[in-house]
């Protein structure tokens, strides 16, 4: 709003000259427009009194040839809406004869249901320097989901399958030629298949239910079956809430032999628990108070144990969402599985002892928040006390075996050892979305471990860090980088001063895994990509298991619509 007044003067002022420079006509676009978020308020320093005007109209005819032209508004340039496709296929090829293939689709069957599928494959013909044994590998995975939404609930069915093939190529120097002379096949193949289902209710105290069944097996007739069931209830009590979650977890499996080829190994564990939690809160704080009661039934040995764990969490917003201190305590009985151990270290032998890990308690605290609308952070410190914590360690060397019959007995495989452990850990992470084209994240952690019986904490690094960034350089070109740092680890060794071996250790060097990627969009449907992995060279993730060196892969991706 503006105020002005016109007051007659006795002496006229001369008309002042003014220079107008026209740069170019303005061509507005919808993208350039900005919405004013607040209405400005005007505060005048002076109030002008209105004068009463007396006027009359005296019509005088004027001869004129001027014809006004009707003005037209300058239209906004509409940006073309990018096409959205529900499927893509991707393929790539690189050195080491690496091959990548992927197919993804998300089909809308109707307004309430979707079908989502993903198939991935990656394989390599090996070629690691100074390795005599075969070191090729391949991994293939299938994930298929059907989702259905109704007025009151939604449900999902999931099917999965995977196959991973590799070789125990990490025999120490001098034993690789010997193992070749024995004519053994050092390949191991892991396979898995499973089905899962879940249902979620919108307006009910019974909030959700999840169940799954997974079968896992390998080339040495090892088998494992796991069934899980987890319901969740939530009740409103005034302005507070009471939540109850339950869990049923059955695991059964068998190895056809132990490491000495003497007897088979079987395990059958049933874990059941319930977790009631009271939830209190307001605009600035939230508190969860509860606990977990868990029972473990060792079916193989017909033994039962009962455990009780805390379940506490509290957070308070000191400065809005900028500074939020939090503290908590929890614990639980974790079901260790052959499938999970293989995921952590695929070079384990098919002769493992499987038992759960008991986290007696885990206390933690820290601060988190949003420094700005596009920057989040969290700093945390904690202490954890565990029984039967699991560690990967080299299997006993071949000198202790009367007859070597299997390819994993050449000092080239790993077992799982258990020990009680206390851990102090400090960690932090920051994520920032600089703008719509640039985002990054950083994570770092330090841990101090103490074991009860083992001389070292095997294959657990004290320091870990990672950095991930992506940048859309143009509408067509996207760049990305990943850096992973893993600190020094202790690996198990054996010495033979007498008849019995002594378990010792050696230090594995820290390593940095540096990867970059670039994608260029040729058209709405076609794009090319170039990936570079392990750009700083090979490293030993496990003792005697070097990785491939610098890897370069290029390929093509094509987007399309399926089922439309």
Short mmCIF file of N, CA and C in Angstrom, two decimals, residues 6 24 29 31 65 73 99 115 162 181 216 243 252 281 287 307 314 354 359 375 381 394 399 472 480 488 493 509 511:
data_model
loop_
_atom_site.label_atom_id
_atom_site.label_comp_id
_atom_site.label_asym_id
_atom_site.label_seq_id
_atom_site.Cartn_x
_atom_site.Cartn_y
_atom_site.Cartn_z
N UNK A 6 -0.72 15.42 -4.20
CA UNK A 6 -0.37 16.40 -5.23
C UNK A 6 -0.78 17.78 -4.72
N UNK A 24 17.08 -6.62 -22.23
CA UNK A 24 16.38 -7.58 -23.09
C UNK A 24 14.99 -7.77 -22.51
N UNK A 29 9.46 -17.87 -16.68
CA UNK A 29 9.11 -19.29 -16.70
C UNK A 29 8.50 -19.66 -15.37
N UNK A 31 9.32 -22.08 -13.53
CA UNK A 31 10.34 -22.48 -12.57
C UNK A 31 10.94 -21.30 -11.84
N UNK A 65 -5.82 10.66 -34.76
CA UNK A 65 -5.72 9.44 -35.56
C UNK A 65 -5.10 8.30 -34.75
N UNK A 73 -0.90 -10.19 -22.29
CA UNK A 73 -0.01 -10.67 -21.23
C UNK A 73 1.05 -11.59 -21.82
N UNK A 99 30.63 -58.66 -15.43
CA UNK A 99 29.37 -58.50 -16.15
C UNK A 99 28.28 -58.12 -15.16
N UNK A 115 2.59 -54.33 -8.49
CA UNK A 115 3.51 -55.45 -8.59
C UNK A 115 4.90 -54.90 -8.84
N UNK A 162 18.02 -66.24 -4.21
CA UNK A 162 19.37 -65.79 -4.53
C UNK A 162 20.30 -66.99 -4.69
N UNK A 181 47.33 -79.81 -7.00
CA UNK A 181 47.74 -81.17 -7.31
C UNK A 181 46.77 -82.21 -6.75
N UNK A 216 17.80 -71.91 3.33
CA UNK A 216 19.15 -71.62 2.87
C UNK A 216 19.93 -72.93 2.79
N UNK A 243 2.20 -49.60 23.67
CA UNK A 243 2.54 -50.45 22.53
C UNK A 243 3.01 -51.81 23.01
N UNK A 252 16.33 -73.75 12.48
CA UNK A 252 16.79 -75.14 12.49
C UNK A 252 17.70 -75.40 11.31
N UNK A 281 4.64 -38.19 25.86
CA UNK A 281 5.26 -37.14 25.07
C UNK A 281 4.45 -35.88 25.02
N UNK A 287 9.11 -39.85 25.77
CA UNK A 287 9.68 -40.86 26.65
C UNK A 287 9.01 -42.21 26.37
N UNK A 307 15.16 -64.46 29.84
CA UNK A 307 15.94 -63.22 29.89
C UNK A 307 14.99 -62.03 30.00
N UNK A 314 14.44 -41.60 25.76
CA UNK A 314 13.94 -40.26 26.10
C UNK A 314 14.67 -39.23 25.25
N UNK A 354 26.44 -72.93 15.59
CA UNK A 354 25.47 -71.83 15.56
C UNK A 354 24.82 -71.69 16.93
N UNK A 359 22.75 -59.86 24.18
CA UNK A 359 23.13 -58.50 24.59
C UNK A 359 22.43 -58.20 25.90
N UNK A 375 20.15 -29.91 6.58
CA UNK A 375 21.31 -30.52 7.21
C UNK A 375 20.87 -31.21 8.50
N UNK A 381 27.18 -41.91 21.84
CA UNK A 381 28.15 -42.73 22.56
C UNK A 381 27.38 -43.80 23.31
N UNK A 394 40.32 -67.71 11.44
CA UNK A 394 40.78 -68.78 10.56
C UNK A 394 40.60 -70.14 11.22
N UNK A 399 47.93 -78.89 9.59
CA UNK A 399 48.76 -79.79 10.36
C UNK A 399 47.98 -80.54 11.44
N UNK A 472 24.24 -33.61 -9.48
CA UNK A 472 23.67 -33.52 -10.81
C UNK A 472 24.31 -32.32 -11.52
N UNK A 480 28.79 -39.24 -8.96
CA UNK A 480 28.72 -39.75 -7.60
C UNK A 480 30.06 -40.27 -7.14
N UNK A 488 42.62 -50.99 10.97
CA UNK A 488 43.34 -52.25 11.17
C UNK A 488 42.47 -53.26 11.91
N UNK A 493 46.11 -66.44 14.06
CA UNK A 493 47.22 -67.27 13.59
C UNK A 493 47.45 -68.38 14.61
N UNK A 509 46.28 -54.67 7.47
CA UNK A 509 46.38 -53.24 7.24
C UNK A 509 45.01 -52.60 7.03
N UNK A 511 42.46 -50.06 5.11
CA UNK A 511 42.32 -49.84 3.67
C UNK A 511 41.25 -48.79 3.40
#
